[in-house]
Amino acid sequence: MSIKTSVIGFPRIGKNRELKFASEKFFKGEISEAELQKVAAEIRQYGWQKQKAAGIDFIPSNDFSFYDNVLDTAFLLNVIPERYSSLELSTLEKYFAAAHGYQGAKGDVKALPMKKWFNTNYHYIVPEIDDATEIKLVGKKPVEEFNEAKSAGIESVPTLIGAYTFLRLARYNGNKKAKDFAAAAVNAYAELAEKLATAGAKWISFAEPALVFDVTAEERELFKTIYAELLRKIGEKKNLKIALQTYFGDIRDVYQDVTALGFDAIGLDFVEGLKSLELLKTGFPKDTLLLAGVVNGKNIWRADYAQKNAILDEIKKVVAAENVVVGTSCSLLHVPYTVAAEQKLSADILKHFAFAEEKLVELAELASADAAALEKNRALFASARINENSNVQKQLAALTAADFERKPSRLERREVQKAEFKLPAFPTTTIGSFPQTAEVRANRAAFRKGEISKEQYVEFNKKKIAECIKLQEEIGLDVIVHGEFERNDMVEYFGSKIDGFVFTQNAWVQSYGTRCVKPPVVWGDVSRSAPITVEWSVFAQSCTKKPVKGMLTGPVTILNWSFPREDVSLKTQAQEIGLAIRDEVLDLEKNGIRIIQIDEAALREKLPLRKSDWHKEYLDWAIPAFRLVHAKVKPETQIHTHMCYSEFNDIVRDIDNMDADVITFEASRSDLKLLDALNDAKFETQVGPGVYDIHSPRVPSEQEIVDALHKIIAKVPQANVWVNPDCGLKTRGETETTASLKNLVAAAKKLREEK
């Protein structure tokens, strides 16, 4: 008997990034809102039809978003701060203003905060709730997209960010907290459920990934209160069944509550949910469907059918086979569209990959237990995939505690570096990249396609570097960067220069909004065979007497922003990458580069969602992996690092233990909330909390930056403060970048005068 299949969500940027390009044209006024909506409808239709063709039984609707599903939910529920709702713009334009800010004839507003979505590289927009917020149903998106699917012959399951997760992730600006808005949220969700039932929906799915966090007693009561009342209200609609969907871990703190509440289906993650099977064996409601997330929605390797069937066999000891639904562990938003789009990788490599569309096939084959498919899969996993690199293995085995400890101490190094660099108070710098213009991208593409020689490519980039350094000197920045014109993505670039990675052609995934990345794949043992950045850094330093930062990506970020191997531990992969980047650091130092920035933008990304697992499962190897990279440099070499778009407050002591000399954070978009944590932790590292948000096109005024700096020095010793944007400038335009940096330098000078 073939069992049923389900998908939590499908990629939504378009197979060829159509949403990205259409959205950006809309922002520039080059296409109308109607034209943008047409592109969106085509993307939705593509996903629905692919799932239908694969025979998926539970196909989601409302998983599409122009920017972010949490922001969609905020606009659905009237959680729209007045600064956006009062703009004389269309609803969609207000939505984009909340997502990335707005500066124009109709007003000047910053964007809402942005944070990492659980332990992924996707970012969500943080809802903002104040005491006057009135939660109520004001939007129609879930009903409209359900009807759209229905018109196309798709009986979909409308999927929504659940009330508990929405309230749990929101930011509260007044005295009220989540529990004060629970009743209104229940009423809004119940009203929406009624509208969906009237439209013909048979199922509705509430996504509650926040249940995989550590759940306090108060949060547990909030969850139970919400769903006891919501299920009671919806229960009056006998023709509407309710699924509770969880992912990114197990729900050990609330499992008994979830199974007792009376849901018609419960989704559990059997990939990242370490205790999901153990919890299931304590009991499961007899007449409830189990949406068993056994196919990994976050990685691109083929599923091992023998392993997955072993899990399913254990599940069927508890749950009747007819009540088991084979599904993805999370939304397929986190993987590319299809392996079929890859024309350059060999068949021997591609046969090991399963992107979103291939995962649909895996679901169908697991559900049907097709004998031929099982045998083909068995043969794939029986064959050897890689050969180990013996030199890398020897290096790993030879590591000792001394390889992870830099001497002398940070405070001693600080005095040496003061004498070395003689920087002013509030030294100014940028995070690394400068605007990647069409001309820059065209040069890189022409070289990649063989249309220009290496000499022409290098000559162009050196010209851009010289221009970039001259601009920074004219602006008055104290520590210069070379602009990174030779680079595409910060991880892809380094992965392409070291052994052990493979690269896709079109395997794009959404990071946030219109921002897409093409993660490298860790294929085998990692090593560096030649210098990567030394030539560019040495040339850049020759153009100025000011210090130029060598710009590298750290091992944890390279790993976290790649698709990692599943056959060896993350710790091993991080150390291999760390050794490769260490070679680059020492070569930069040897060639006269005195400041080296090793970005760990994604350090927080793979932090386990439960605090009890933070150190033993992650930080105990992630922090040393960074120290491995710089522990051998001289005291006068200044090591910088950078982190962005995550919550760092609760791991600031661990970040201090990275033993960098200077760290720059994203803090502007979260109103510098990080400062209290730095203050409380007596943070030793010199720090540059970003003073303006580069993910918005708006230009901050000099006074705005001065005000931000006053907030910073109220919490951080002035001698420790650097002044910088909150992230790299690659995605910004040249005009706005120059204007913003001039204001940044002017603000720093004003603070120096106040001392």
mmCIF file of N, CA and C in Angstrom, residues 202-263:
data_model
loop_
_atom_site.group_PDB
_atom_site.id
_atom_site.type_symbol
_atom_site.label_atom_id
_atom_site.label_comp_id
_atom_site.label_asym_id
_atom_site.label_seq_id
_atom_site.Cartn_x
_atom_site.Cartn_y
_atom_site.Cartn_z
ATOM 1 N N LYS A 202 -10.036 21.940 2.850
ATOM 2 C CA LYS A 202 -10.308 20.784 3.698
ATOM 3 C C LYS A 202 -9.315 20.697 4.862
ATOM 4 N N TRP A 203 -8.137 21.290 4.651
ATOM 5 C CA TRP A 203 -7.096 21.293 5.670
ATOM 6 C C TRP A 203 -6.548 22.710 5.813
ATOM 7 N N ILE A 204 -6.030 23.017 6.977
ATOM 8 C CA ILE A 204 -5.233 24.214 7.192
ATOM 9 C C ILE A 204 -4.077 23.809 8.088
ATOM 10 N N SER A 205 -2.878 24.300 7.774
ATOM 11 C CA SER A 205 -1.683 23.908 8.518
ATOM 12 C C SER A 205 -1.100 25.110 9.244
ATOM 13 N N PHE A 206 -0.911 24.973 10.543
ATOM 14 C CA PHE A 206 -0.277 26.011 11.350
ATOM 15 C C PHE A 206 1.169 25.600 11.618
ATOM 16 N N ALA A 207 2.104 26.389 11.115
ATOM 17 C CA ALA A 207 3.528 26.103 11.321
ATOM 18 C C ALA A 207 3.965 26.695 12.650
ATOM 19 N N GLU A 208 4.472 25.851 13.528
ATOM 20 C CA GLU A 208 4.912 26.295 14.853
ATOM 21 C C GLU A 208 6.349 25.830 15.128
ATOM 22 N N PRO A 209 7.307 26.312 14.331
ATOM 23 C CA PRO A 209 8.697 25.911 14.577
ATOM 24 C C PRO A 209 9.246 26.404 15.907
ATOM 25 N N ALA A 210 8.646 27.439 16.495
ATOM 26 C CA ALA A 210 9.153 27.943 17.778
ATOM 27 C C ALA A 210 9.003 26.912 18.895
ATOM 28 N N LEU A 211 8.246 25.863 18.662
ATOM 29 C CA LEU A 211 8.108 24.812 19.666
ATOM 30 C C LEU A 211 9.378 23.983 19.810
ATOM 31 N N VAL A 212 10.321 24.111 18.862
ATOM 32 C CA VAL A 212 11.555 23.340 18.980
ATOM 33 C C VAL A 212 12.601 24.071 19.816
ATOM 34 N N PHE A 213 12.340 25.324 20.189
ATOM 35 C CA PHE A 213 13.192 26.019 21.151
ATOM 36 C C PHE A 213 13.007 25.397 22.539
ATOM 37 N N ASP A 214 13.833 25.811 23.490
ATOM 38 C CA ASP A 214 13.521 25.551 24.891
ATOM 39 C C ASP A 214 12.241 26.321 25.207
ATOM 40 N N VAL A 215 11.251 25.641 25.725
ATOM 41 C CA VAL A 215 9.951 26.267 26.006
ATOM 42 C C VAL A 215 9.800 26.396 27.520
ATOM 43 N N THR A 216 9.651 27.629 27.990
ATOM 44 C CA THR A 216 9.463 27.858 29.421
ATOM 45 C C THR A 216 8.041 27.472 29.834
ATOM 46 N N ALA A 217 7.815 27.399 31.132
ATOM 47 C CA ALA A 217 6.475 27.081 31.628
ATOM 48 C C ALA A 217 5.465 28.125 31.156
ATOM 49 N N GLU A 218 5.872 29.388 31.174
ATOM 50 C CA GLU A 218 4.977 30.467 30.733
ATOM 51 C C GLU A 218 4.660 30.349 29.237
ATOM 52 N N GLU A 219 5.681 30.031 28.440
ATOM 53 C CA GLU A 219 5.469 29.876 26.993
ATOM 54 C C GLU A 219 4.613 28.649 26.708
ATOM 55 N N ARG A 220 4.823 27.607 27.472
ATOM 56 C CA ARG A 220 4.013 26.399 27.297
ATOM 57 C C ARG A 220 2.540 26.701 27.556
ATOM 58 N N GLU A 221 2.259 27.463 28.597
ATOM 59 C CA GLU A 221 0.877 27.832 28.888
ATOM 60 C C GLU A 221 0.295 28.710 27.788
ATOM 61 N N LEU A 222 1.119 29.601 27.241
ATOM 62 C CA LEU A 222 0.667 30.450 26.136
ATOM 63 C C LEU A 222 0.281 29.588 24.939
ATOM 64 N N PHE A 223 1.133 28.631 24.589
ATOM 65 C CA PHE A 223 0.839 27.736 23.475
ATOM 66 C C PHE A 223 -0.465 26.971 23.708
ATOM 67 N N LYS A 224 -0.596 26.373 24.899
ATOM 68 C CA LYS A 224 -1.806 25.590 25.184
ATOM 69 C C LYS A 224 -3.054 26.467 25.166
ATOM 70 N N THR A 225 -2.952 27.666 25.719
ATOM 71 C CA THR A 225 -4.097 28.584 25.738
ATOM 72 C C THR A 225 -4.525 28.945 24.327
ATOM 73 N N ILE A 226 -3.548 29.262 23.469
ATOM 74 C CA ILE A 226 -3.853 29.640 22.085
ATOM 75 C C ILE A 226 -4.580 28.515 21.378
ATOM 76 N N TYR A 227 -4.032 27.300 21.447
ATOM 77 C CA TYR A 227 -4.589 26.233 20.615
ATOM 78 C C TYR A 227 -5.817 25.568 21.222
ATOM 79 N N ALA A 228 -5.931 25.563 22.520
ATOM 80 C CA ALA A 228 -7.176 25.047 23.095
ATOM 81 C C ALA A 228 -8.355 25.883 22.611
ATOM 82 N N GLU A 229 -8.172 27.210 22.610
ATOM 83 C CA GLU A 229 -9.251 28.097 22.181
ATOM 84 C C GLU A 229 -9.404 28.101 20.665
ATOM 85 N N LEU A 230 -8.312 28.091 19.943
ATOM 86 C CA LEU A 230 -8.399 28.129 18.480
ATOM 87 C C LEU A 230 -9.025 26.849 17.939
ATOM 88 N N LEU A 231 -8.631 25.704 18.487
ATOM 89 C CA LEU A 231 -9.221 24.446 18.038
ATOM 90 C C LEU A 231 -10.699 24.370 18.398
ATOM 91 N N ARG A 232 -11.058 24.955 19.536
ATOM 92 C CA ARG A 232 -12.479 24.973 19.901
ATOM 93 C C ARG A 232 -13.279 25.798 18.892
ATOM 94 N N LYS A 233 -12.757 26.961 18.539
ATOM 95 C CA LYS A 233 -13.463 27.833 17.597
ATOM 96 C C LYS A 233 -13.535 27.209 16.204
ATOM 97 N N ILE A 234 -12.431 26.623 15.759
ATOM 98 C CA ILE A 234 -12.418 26.029 14.425
ATOM 99 C C ILE A 234 -13.215 24.727 14.407
ATOM 100 N N GLY A 235 -13.293 24.070 15.561
ATOM 101 C CA GLY A 235 -14.002 22.799 15.637
ATOM 102 C C GLY A 235 -15.450 22.881 15.226
ATOM 103 N N GLU A 236 -15.988 24.081 15.257
ATOM 104 C CA GLU A 236 -17.365 24.268 14.819
ATOM 105 C C GLU A 236 -17.501 24.059 13.316
ATOM 106 N N LYS A 237 -16.369 24.151 12.610
ATOM 107 C CA LYS A 237 -16.349 23.896 11.166
ATOM 108 C C LYS A 237 -15.925 22.442 10.960
ATOM 109 N N LYS A 238 -16.870 21.546 10.945
ATOM 110 C CA LYS A 238 -16.569 20.120 10.941
ATOM 111 C C LYS A 238 -15.835 19.673 9.675
ATOM 112 N N ASN A 239 -15.933 20.478 8.619
ATOM 113 C CA ASN A 239 -15.314 20.073 7.361
ATOM 114 C C ASN A 239 -13.878 20.566 7.213
ATOM 115 N N LEU A 240 -13.305 21.192 8.251
ATOM 116 C CA LEU A 240 -11.950 21.723 8.178
ATOM 117 C C LEU A 240 -11.059 20.999 9.182
ATOM 118 N N LYS A 241 -10.014 20.361 8.674
ATOM 119 C CA LYS A 241 -9.074 19.643 9.534
ATOM 120 C C LYS A 241 -7.834 20.504 9.772
ATOM 121 N N ILE A 242 -7.246 20.322 10.965
ATOM 122 C CA ILE A 242 -6.143 21.181 11.388
ATOM 123 C C ILE A 242 -4.869 20.365 11.579
ATOM 124 N N ALA A 243 -3.797 20.834 10.919
ATOM 125 C CA ALA A 243 -2.476 20.233 11.097
ATOM 126 C C ALA A 243 -1.591 21.194 11.873
ATOM 127 N N LEU A 244 -0.815 20.658 12.795
ATOM 128 C CA LEU A 244 0.225 21.430 13.474
ATOM 129 C C LEU A 244 1.557 20.952 12.911
ATOM 130 N N GLN A 245 2.317 21.872 12.309
ATOM 131 C CA GLN A 245 3.576 21.497 11.656
ATOM 132 C C GLN A 245 4.764 22.065 12.415
ATOM 133 N N THR A 246 5.707 21.208 12.772
ATOM 134 C CA THR A 246 6.938 21.660 13.430
ATOM 135 C C THR A 246 8.127 21.235 12.575
ATOM 136 N N TYR A 247 9.249 21.934 12.746
ATOM 137 C CA TYR A 247 10.464 21.590 12.005
ATOM 138 C C TYR A 247 11.675 22.261 12.636
ATOM 139 N N PHE A 248 12.864 21.858 12.215
ATOM 140 C CA PHE A 248 14.166 22.319 12.710
ATOM 141 C C PHE A 248 14.547 21.709 14.061
ATOM 142 N N GLY A 249 13.839 20.701 14.522
ATOM 143 C CA GLY A 249 14.201 20.074 15.785
ATOM 144 C C GLY A 249 13.028 19.281 16.337
ATOM 145 N N ASP A 250 13.157 18.855 17.587
ATOM 146 C CA ASP A 250 12.073 18.111 18.228
ATOM 147 C C ASP A 250 11.331 19.004 19.220
ATOM 148 N N ILE A 251 10.183 18.546 19.650
ATOM 149 C CA ILE A 251 9.309 19.352 20.515
ATOM 150 C C ILE A 251 9.186 18.700 21.891
ATOM 151 N N ARG A 252 10.326 18.341 22.447
ATOM 152 C CA ARG A 252 10.335 17.566 23.696
ATOM 153 C C ARG A 252 9.624 18.277 24.849
ATOM 154 N N ASP A 253 9.626 19.617 24.872
ATOM 155 C CA ASP A 253 9.030 20.343 25.996
ATOM 156 C C ASP A 253 7.507 20.383 25.944
ATOM 157 N N VAL A 254 6.938 20.140 24.768
ATOM 158 C CA VAL A 254 5.473 20.280 24.633
ATOM 159 C C VAL A 254 4.845 19.087 23.926
ATOM 160 N N TYR A 255 5.591 18.009 23.749
ATOM 161 C CA TYR A 255 5.061 16.883 22.979
ATOM 162 C C TYR A 255 3.749 16.361 23.566
ATOM 163 N N GLN A 256 3.699 16.186 24.866
ATOM 164 C CA GLN A 256 2.481 15.657 25.483
ATOM 165 C C GLN A 256 1.308 16.611 25.295
ATOM 166 N N ASP A 257 1.570 17.915 25.342
ATOM 167 C CA ASP A 257 0.508 18.897 25.122
ATOM 168 C C ASP A 257 0.008 18.839 23.685
ATOM 169 N N VAL A 258 0.941 18.773 22.740
ATOM 170 C CA VAL A 258 0.571 18.747 21.324
ATOM 171 C C VAL A 258 -0.292 17.531 21.013
ATOM 172 N N THR A 259 0.111 16.379 21.519
ATOM 173 C CA THR A 259 -0.628 15.160 21.190
ATOM 174 C C THR A 259 -1.967 15.078 21.921
ATOM 175 N N ALA A 260 -2.145 15.878 22.955
ATOM 176 C CA ALA A 260 -3.398 15.842 23.716
ATOM 177 C C ALA A 260 -4.420 16.868 23.243
ATOM 178 N N LEU A 261 -3.993 17.821 22.412
ATOM 179 C CA LEU A 261 -4.875 18.935 22.064
ATOM 180 C C LEU A 261 -5.950 18.583 21.037
ATOM 181 N N GLY A 262 -5.723 17.548 20.251
ATOM 182 C CA GLY A 262 -6.756 17.141 19.308
ATOM 183 C C GLY A 262 -6.546 17.590 17.875
ATOM 184 N N PHE A 263 -5.304 17.764 17.466
ATOM 185 C CA PHE A 263 -5.021 18.097 16.068
ATOM 186 C C PHE A 263 -5.340 16.900 15.177
#
